[in-house]
Coordinates of C-alpha atoms and ligand atoms in Angstrom, one line a residue:
M1 CA 26.8 5.7 -124.8
Q2 CA 26.0 9.3 -124.9
K3 CA 27.9 11.5 -122.6
S4 CA 25.9 13.5 -120.0
L5 CA 25.8 17.3 -120.0
S6 CA 28.0 17.5 -117.0
E7 CA 30.6 15.2 -118.5
R8 CA 30.8 17.2 -121.7
D9 CA 31.0 20.4 -119.6
K10 CA 34.0 19.1 -117.7
A11 CA 35.9 18.8 -121.0
V12 CA 35.4 22.4 -122.1
I13 CA 34.0 24.8 -119.6
W14 CA 35.6 27.0 -116.9
H15 CA 32.9 28.1 -114.3
P16 CA 32.6 31.3 -112.4
Y17 CA 33.9 31.5 -108.8
T18 CA 34.8 27.8 -109.1
Q19 CA 37.9 25.9 -108.1
M20 CA 37.7 23.5 -111.0
Q21 CA 40.0 20.9 -109.5
T22 CA 37.8 20.2 -106.5
A23 CA 34.3 21.3 -107.5
P24 CA 31.7 18.6 -108.0
A25 CA 30.3 18.1 -111.5
P26 CA 27.7 20.7 -112.3
I27 CA 24.1 19.8 -112.7
G28 CA 22.8 20.0 -116.3
I29 CA 19.7 22.1 -116.4
V30 CA 17.4 21.7 -119.4
R31 CA 14.2 23.6 -118.5
G32 CA 12.7 26.1 -116.1
E33 CA 9.1 26.8 -115.0
G34 CA 8.1 29.1 -112.3
A35 CA 10.4 28.7 -109.3
L36 CA 11.5 25.3 -110.5
L37 CA 14.5 24.2 -112.7
F38 CA 14.7 20.7 -114.2
D39 CA 17.8 18.6 -114.8
E40 CA 18.6 16.3 -117.6
N41 CA 17.2 13.3 -115.7
G42 CA 14.0 15.1 -114.9
N43 CA 14.7 16.1 -111.3
S44 CA 13.4 19.4 -110.2
Y45 CA 15.2 22.0 -108.2
L46 CA 13.7 24.8 -106.2
D47 CA 15.3 28.1 -107.2
A48 CA 15.3 29.8 -103.7
T49 CA 18.0 32.4 -104.7
S50 CA 16.5 33.4 -108.0
S51 CA 19.5 32.1 -110.0
W52 CA 22.0 34.6 -108.5
W53 CA 19.3 37.1 -107.6
V54 CA 18.2 37.9 -111.2
N55 CA 14.9 36.1 -111.6
I56 CA 11.8 37.9 -110.3
H57 CA 8.9 36.5 -112.2
G58 CA 9.9 32.9 -112.5
H59 CA 11.7 30.9 -115.2
A60 CA 10.5 30.9 -118.8
H61 CA 7.7 33.3 -118.1
P62 CA 5.1 33.0 -121.0
Y63 CA 4.6 36.7 -121.4
I64 CA 8.3 37.4 -121.6
T65 CA 8.7 34.5 -124.1
E66 CA 5.9 36.0 -126.2
K67 CA 7.6 39.4 -126.2
I68 CA 11.0 37.9 -127.2
A69 CA 9.3 36.2 -130.2
E70 CA 7.6 39.5 -131.2
Q71 CA 10.8 41.5 -131.1
A72 CA 12.9 38.8 -132.7
A73 CA 10.6 38.9 -135.8
K74 CA 11.4 42.6 -136.2
L75 CA 14.9 43.6 -135.2
H76 CA 17.7 41.7 -133.4
H77 CA 20.3 44.4 -133.1
V78 CA 21.4 47.7 -134.4
I79 CA 24.4 49.8 -133.6
F80 CA 23.3 52.3 -130.9
A81 CA 25.5 55.3 -131.8
G82 CA 23.8 57.3 -134.5
Y83 CA 20.8 54.9 -134.5
T84 CA 18.0 54.3 -132.1
H85 CA 14.9 52.0 -131.8
E86 CA 11.5 51.7 -130.1
P87 CA 12.4 49.2 -127.3
A88 CA 15.3 51.4 -126.1
V89 CA 13.4 54.6 -126.0
E90 CA 10.2 53.0 -124.6
L91 CA 12.1 51.4 -121.8
A92 CA 13.8 54.6 -120.8
E93 CA 10.5 56.4 -121.0
K94 CA 8.8 53.9 -118.7
L95 CA 11.7 53.3 -116.3
L96 CA 13.0 56.8 -115.6
P97 CA 9.7 58.1 -114.0
V98 CA 9.4 55.2 -111.6
L99 CA 13.0 55.5 -110.2
P100 CA 13.7 57.4 -107.0
G101 CA 15.1 60.9 -107.2
S102 CA 14.8 62.8 -110.4
Q103 CA 16.5 60.4 -112.9
Q104 CA 16.3 62.0 -116.3
K105 CA 18.8 60.2 -118.6
L106 CA 19.5 56.6 -119.0
F107 CA 22.8 55.0 -120.3
Y108 CA 22.6 51.3 -121.4
S109 CA 25.4 48.8 -120.9
D110 CA 25.9 45.0 -120.5
N111 CA 25.6 44.0 -116.8
G112 CA 25.8 45.2 -113.2
S113 CA 29.6 45.6 -113.3
T114 CA 29.5 47.7 -116.5
A115 CA 26.6 49.8 -115.0
V116 CA 29.0 50.6 -112.1
E117 CA 31.9 51.4 -114.5
V118 CA 29.7 53.8 -116.3
A119 CA 28.6 55.5 -113.1
L120 CA 32.2 55.9 -111.9
K121 CA 33.4 57.3 -115.3
M122 CA 30.4 59.7 -115.3
T123 CA 31.2 61.0 -111.9
I124 CA 34.9 61.3 -112.4
Q125 CA 34.5 63.1 -115.8
Y126 CA 31.5 65.2 -114.4
W127 CA 34.0 67.0 -112.1
Q128 CA 36.7 67.3 -114.8
N129 CA 34.2 68.8 -117.2
K130 CA 33.3 71.3 -114.6
G131 CA 37.0 72.2 -114.2
Q132 CA 37.1 70.9 -110.5
V133 CA 39.6 68.6 -109.0
K134 CA 37.7 65.9 -107.2
T135 CA 39.2 62.5 -107.4
R136 CA 38.3 60.6 -104.2
I137 CA 35.6 57.9 -104.2
L138 CA 33.9 56.9 -101.1
A139 CA 32.5 53.4 -100.6
F140 CA 31.4 51.1 -97.8
R141 CA 33.7 48.6 -96.3
N142 CA 32.5 45.0 -97.2
A143 CA 30.8 46.4 -100.4
Y144 CA 30.4 44.5 -103.6
H145 CA 29.9 46.4 -106.9
G146 CA 31.1 43.9 -109.4
D147 CA 34.1 42.1 -110.9
T148 CA 35.6 44.4 -113.5
F149 CA 38.6 46.5 -112.3
G150 CA 36.7 49.8 -111.5
A151 CA 33.9 47.9 -109.8
M152 CA 36.5 45.8 -107.9
S153 CA 38.2 49.0 -106.8
V154 CA 35.1 50.3 -105.1
S155 CA 34.4 46.9 -103.6
A156 CA 35.9 45.2 -100.4
R157 CA 39.5 43.9 -100.7
S158 CA 39.0 40.2 -100.0
V159 CA 40.0 36.7 -101.1
F160 CA 38.1 37.5 -104.3
T161 CA 40.3 40.5 -105.1
R162 CA 43.6 39.4 -103.6
A163 CA 45.4 38.6 -106.8
F164 CA 44.6 42.0 -108.2
D165 CA 44.8 44.3 -105.2
E166 CA 47.8 46.2 -106.4
Y167 CA 46.0 47.0 -109.7
L168 CA 43.0 48.6 -108.0
F169 CA 42.6 52.3 -107.4
D170 CA 42.5 53.7 -104.0
V171 CA 39.1 54.3 -102.4
T172 CA 38.2 55.7 -99.0
F173 CA 36.2 53.0 -97.2
L174 CA 33.6 53.8 -94.6
D175 CA 31.8 51.4 -92.2
V176 CA 28.1 51.0 -92.7
P177 CA 26.3 53.6 -90.4
A178 CA 24.8 52.8 -87.0
P179 CA 23.8 55.1 -84.2
D180 CA 27.2 54.7 -82.4
N181 CA 29.4 55.5 -85.4
L182 CA 27.3 58.1 -87.3
E183 CA 29.1 61.1 -85.9
A184 CA 32.5 59.6 -86.6
L185 CA 31.6 58.8 -90.2
K186 CA 30.3 62.3 -90.7
A187 CA 33.7 63.7 -89.3
A188 CA 35.6 61.4 -91.7
I189 CA 33.5 62.8 -94.6
D190 CA 34.3 66.3 -93.4
T191 CA 38.0 65.7 -93.7
H192 CA 37.8 64.5 -97.2
A193 CA 34.9 66.6 -98.6
S194 CA 36.9 69.0 -100.7
D195 CA 38.3 66.4 -103.0
T196 CA 35.5 63.8 -103.0
A197 CA 33.8 63.1 -106.3
A198 CA 31.2 60.5 -105.2
F199 CA 30.0 58.0 -102.8
I200 CA 28.8 54.7 -104.1
F201 CA 26.8 52.3 -102.0
E202 CA 24.4 49.4 -101.9
P203 CA 21.3 51.0 -100.3
L204 CA 19.9 49.3 -97.2
V205 CA 21.5 45.9 -97.7
Q206 CA 25.0 44.7 -98.8
G207 CA 24.3 41.7 -100.9
S208 CA 27.5 39.8 -101.6
G209 CA 29.0 41.0 -98.4
G210 CA 26.7 38.6 -96.6
M211 CA 23.2 40.2 -96.8
V212 CA 24.2 42.8 -94.3
M213 CA 21.2 45.0 -93.4
Y214 CA 22.0 48.4 -91.8
D215 CA 20.2 51.3 -90.2
T216 CA 18.0 53.2 -92.6
A217 CA 17.8 56.4 -90.6
C218 CA 21.6 56.6 -90.1
F219 CA 22.1 55.8 -93.7
D220 CA 19.8 58.7 -94.7
A221 CA 21.6 61.1 -92.4
L222 CA 25.0 60.0 -93.9
L223 CA 23.6 60.6 -97.4
Q224 CA 22.3 64.0 -96.4
H225 CA 25.7 64.9 -95.0
C226 CA 27.4 63.9 -98.3
R227 CA 24.8 65.9 -100.2
A228 CA 25.5 69.0 -98.2
H229 CA 29.2 68.7 -99.2
G230 CA 28.3 68.4 -102.9
I231 CA 29.4 64.7 -103.1
L232 CA 27.6 62.8 -105.8
L233 CA 25.5 59.8 -104.6
I234 CA 25.6 56.7 -106.7
A235 CA 22.9 54.1 -105.5
D236 CA 24.0 50.7 -106.7
E237 CA 20.6 49.1 -106.9
V238 CA 21.8 46.2 -109.1
M239 CA 20.6 43.8 -106.3
T240 CA 18.1 45.8 -104.3
G241 CA 16.2 47.1 -107.4
F242 CA 12.9 45.8 -108.6
G243 CA 11.2 45.0 -105.4
R244 CA 13.8 43.1 -103.3
T245 CA 13.7 45.3 -100.2
G246 CA 9.9 45.8 -99.9
T247 CA 9.7 49.0 -102.0
N248 CA 10.1 49.1 -105.8
F249 CA 13.6 50.5 -105.2
A250 CA 15.5 50.6 -102.0
M251 CA 16.1 54.4 -102.3
E252 CA 12.4 55.0 -101.8
Q253 CA 12.9 54.3 -98.1
V254 CA 15.2 57.3 -97.6
Q255 CA 14.6 61.0 -98.0
T256 CA 17.8 61.8 -99.8
P257 CA 17.6 61.2 -103.5
P258 CA 20.5 59.7 -105.5
D259 CA 22.3 61.5 -108.3
M260 CA 22.8 58.2 -110.2
I261 CA 21.4 54.7 -110.1
T262 CA 22.8 51.6 -111.4
L263 CA 20.5 48.6 -112.3
S264 CA 20.9 45.1 -113.7
K265 CA 19.9 41.7 -112.2
G266 CA 16.1 42.0 -111.9
L267 CA 16.0 44.5 -114.8
T268 CA 15.3 41.8 -117.4
G269 CA 13.4 39.5 -114.9
G270 CA 16.3 37.1 -115.0
T271 CA 16.2 36.4 -118.7
I272 CA 19.3 38.0 -120.2
A273 CA 22.1 40.4 -119.1
M274 CA 21.7 44.1 -119.3
G275 CA 23.0 47.1 -117.2
V276 CA 21.5 50.5 -116.9
T277 CA 23.0 53.7 -115.4
T278 CA 20.7 56.6 -114.9
C279 CA 21.5 60.2 -113.9
T280 CA 20.0 63.6 -113.3
N281 CA 20.0 66.4 -115.8
E282 CA 22.6 68.2 -113.6
I283 CA 25.2 65.4 -114.4
Y284 CA 24.1 65.1 -118.1
H285 CA 24.4 68.8 -118.8
A286 CA 28.0 68.8 -117.7
F287 CA 28.8 66.6 -120.8
L288 CA 27.1 68.9 -123.3
S289 CA 29.7 71.1 -125.1
T290 CA 31.2 71.9 -128.5
D291 CA 34.4 70.6 -126.9
K292 CA 34.8 66.9 -128.0
L293 CA 36.8 66.1 -124.9
K294 CA 33.8 66.6 -122.8
T295 CA 32.1 63.6 -124.4
L296 CA 31.4 60.4 -122.4
F297 CA 33.6 58.0 -124.3
H298 CA 32.1 54.7 -123.3
G299 CA 30.0 52.0 -125.1
H300 CA 29.6 48.3 -125.8
S301 CA 28.9 46.5 -129.1
Y302 CA 25.6 45.3 -127.9
T303 CA 24.6 48.6 -126.2
A304 CA 20.7 48.7 -125.9
N305 CA 20.2 45.5 -127.7
P306 CA 16.6 45.6 -128.9
L307 CA 15.7 42.0 -127.8
T308 CA 17.0 42.7 -124.3
C309 CA 15.2 46.0 -124.1
A310 CA 12.0 44.3 -125.2
I311 CA 12.6 41.8 -122.4
A312 CA 13.2 44.4 -119.8
L313 CA 10.0 46.2 -120.9
A314 CA 7.9 43.1 -120.6
S315 CA 9.5 42.4 -117.1
L316 CA 8.8 46.0 -116.0
E317 CA 5.2 45.7 -117.1
L318 CA 4.7 42.6 -115.0
F319 CA 6.6 44.1 -112.2
L320 CA 4.4 47.1 -112.0
Q321 CA 1.2 45.2 -111.8
P322 CA -0.5 45.2 -108.4
A323 CA -0.4 41.4 -108.4
C324 CA 3.4 41.5 -108.3
R325 CA 3.4 43.8 -105.3
Q326 CA 1.0 41.4 -103.5
E327 CA 3.3 38.5 -104.2
R328 CA 6.2 40.4 -102.6
E329 CA 4.1 41.3 -99.6
R330 CA 3.1 37.7 -99.2
I331 CA 6.7 36.6 -99.2
N332 CA 7.7 39.4 -96.8
A333 CA 5.0 38.3 -94.3
R334 CA 6.0 34.6 -94.6
H335 CA 9.7 35.7 -94.1
R336 CA 9.0 37.7 -91.1
A337 CA 7.0 34.9 -89.4
F338 CA 9.7 32.4 -90.2
A339 CA 12.4 34.8 -88.9
V340 CA 10.7 35.1 -85.5
E341 CA 10.4 31.3 -85.2
L342 CA 14.0 30.5 -86.5
A343 CA 15.6 33.0 -84.1
Y344 CA 15.0 30.6 -81.2
H345 CA 17.2 28.0 -82.9
P346 CA 20.5 27.6 -80.9
D347 CA 22.7 27.2 -84.0
V348 CA 21.6 30.3 -85.7
K349 CA 22.1 34.0 -85.0
N350 CA 21.3 37.4 -86.5
V351 CA 18.1 36.3 -88.2
R352 CA 16.9 39.3 -90.3
S353 CA 14.6 40.0 -93.2
L354 CA 13.8 42.9 -95.4
G355 CA 11.2 42.7 -98.3
T356 CA 11.8 39.3 -100.0
I357 CA 15.2 38.7 -98.5
L358 CA 15.7 36.5 -95.3
A359 CA 19.2 35.9 -94.0
F360 CA 20.9 34.5 -90.9
E361 CA 24.2 33.2 -89.8
I362 CA 25.0 29.6 -88.8
V363 CA 27.0 29.6 -85.5
T364 CA 30.3 28.2 -86.1
G365 CA 33.6 27.9 -84.1
E366 CA 35.9 28.5 -87.0
A367 CA 37.0 31.9 -88.2
D368 CA 37.5 31.8 -91.9
S369 CA 34.2 30.2 -92.8
Y370 CA 34.7 30.4 -96.6
T371 CA 37.4 27.8 -96.5
N372 CA 36.1 25.5 -93.7
D373 CA 34.0 22.4 -94.2
L374 CA 30.7 24.2 -93.5
A375 CA 30.3 25.5 -97.1
G376 CA 30.9 22.0 -98.4
F377 CA 28.4 20.5 -96.0
L378 CA 25.7 23.2 -96.9
F379 CA 26.3 22.7 -100.6
K380 CA 26.0 18.9 -100.5
F381 CA 22.9 19.0 -98.2
F382 CA 20.9 21.5 -100.2
R383 CA 21.9 19.9 -103.5
E384 CA 20.6 16.5 -102.3
K385 CA 17.5 18.2 -101.1
R386 CA 17.1 19.8 -104.5
V387 CA 16.6 23.3 -102.9
M388 CA 19.0 25.8 -104.6
L389 CA 20.5 27.7 -101.6
R390 CA 24.0 29.0 -101.9
P391 CA 25.6 30.3 -98.7
L392 CA 27.9 33.3 -98.5
G393 CA 30.4 32.1 -96.0
N394 CA 28.3 31.0 -92.9
T395 CA 25.5 33.3 -94.0
L396 CA 22.5 31.5 -95.4
Y397 CA 19.9 33.5 -97.3
I398 CA 16.6 33.1 -99.1
L399 CA 15.9 35.5 -102.1
P400 CA 13.2 33.8 -104.2
P401 CA 11.5 34.7 -107.4
Y402 CA 8.2 36.5 -106.5
C403 CA 6.2 33.7 -108.1
I404 CA 7.3 31.1 -105.5
T405 CA 4.2 29.5 -104.0
D406 CA 3.4 29.3 -100.3
E407 CA 4.0 25.5 -100.5
Q408 CA 7.5 26.0 -102.1
L409 CA 8.3 28.6 -99.5
T410 CA 7.4 26.1 -96.8
E411 CA 9.7 23.6 -98.5
V412 CA 12.5 26.0 -98.4
Y413 CA 12.0 26.8 -94.6
D414 CA 11.6 23.0 -93.8
S415 CA 14.8 22.2 -95.6
I416 CA 16.6 24.8 -93.4
Y417 CA 15.3 23.1 -90.2
E418 CA 16.4 19.7 -91.6
M419 CA 19.8 21.1 -92.5
L420 CA 20.1 22.5 -88.9
A421 CA 19.2 19.1 -87.4
K422 CA 21.8 17.4 -89.4
Y423 CA 24.4 20.1 -88.7
Q424 CA 23.8 19.4 -85.0
E425 CA 24.3 15.7 -85.4
Q426 CA 27.5 16.2 -87.3
W427 CA 29.1 19.2 -85.6
S428 CA 28.2 19.4 -82.1
Ligands
PLP501 C1 25.7 41.5 -108.7 C2 26.1 42.9 -108.4 C3 26.8 43.7 -109.3 C4 27.5 43.2 -110.4 O1 26.5 42.8 -111.4 P1 27.0 41.7 -112.6 O2 25.8 41.7 -113.5 O3 27.2 40.4 -111.9 O4 28.3 42.2 -113.2 C5 27.0 45.0 -108.9 N1 26.5 45.5 -107.8 C6 25.8 44.8 -107.0 C7 25.2 45.5 -105.8 C8 25.5 43.5 -107.2 O5 24.8 42.8 -106.3

């Protein structure tokens, strides 16, 4: 008898963030269409978290497929040092003007983590090239900026980093701003201002930290304060970019423009990995010199892969159409109505929504929710319901592709109510 995909997987694959000894067998997916994914037995799964927040236009979008075929017939790849190509240039030409602030140069890399690495290297070397000693990096407590060592260093120290903590460089962590801590945060920045190179942050919402949404006005005041001290501002829009928070980019909701932006996830519409780091001419010009040591020595074998760039271009085109904005507004309105209703449920707290993101906490007695049974219960429940929701601790969130239909959204909301009913039966 032929072995199933999940049996063959077990023999050879090591999955991300997965304790392979205890994890249930993965579901073998063979096809995707819109907000649905289909397994090898023909069952459909509703992708309510956009396959780790990357998918924006739905799976196997025909327009993107067409553009892949067009580009594949022309050029798959070429070295990006000393050579260039149309998709890379056109993508930069189209993307830079729609980004917040005055982003004038674009550097390609492979994913969100590498986009962050590039931004960190750019800021550190920017100050060196200018002959100034600024080494400190500021980041938010509870942040997530990726899994490579530099990106881990500017992220929260947690169970995810514990094995590596002593190898991570020191960072000054700040709480996310609120009216009652803003002055203290400003004072903390004042004490470190003279040697601080940059501040890296997830604007408006901390994704992996549990979809933590924080005060926009206080955030803007904090950015303004950093700017006044000459601290470079790195907006990590890997998750918030491309419409997640209501505007095209989260930084459109504040007055203070960033010096650098990192993008990935939605950049290719959920088709293939790519990272982008953009910066102002002020940063870029600090690297121009006849002195070779002032060069940014960073690159990847597949930098600016033409197929990937063509995909990102197709995705950007779809994203900028008015229809896509309307879809996002529709999801936002539905989320807000659902949030009002859900807030009355006794087993949930802190219901919040921003753009196409809705999140809430499930009320639990236990402290360390990542290791308690709740995660297992939620995983099993939604898997059986064939709704793809993946909690962060006791935080449950919906972050759907923009093509999700109203009926499908209702299905997701209903599955949450069903889960809560079952939760009450089992736990209280
Ligand atoms: C996911 C994420 C990253 C890392 O991106 P990868 O492509 O997974 O390496 C970085 N920053 C933020 C804000 C993210 O959400």
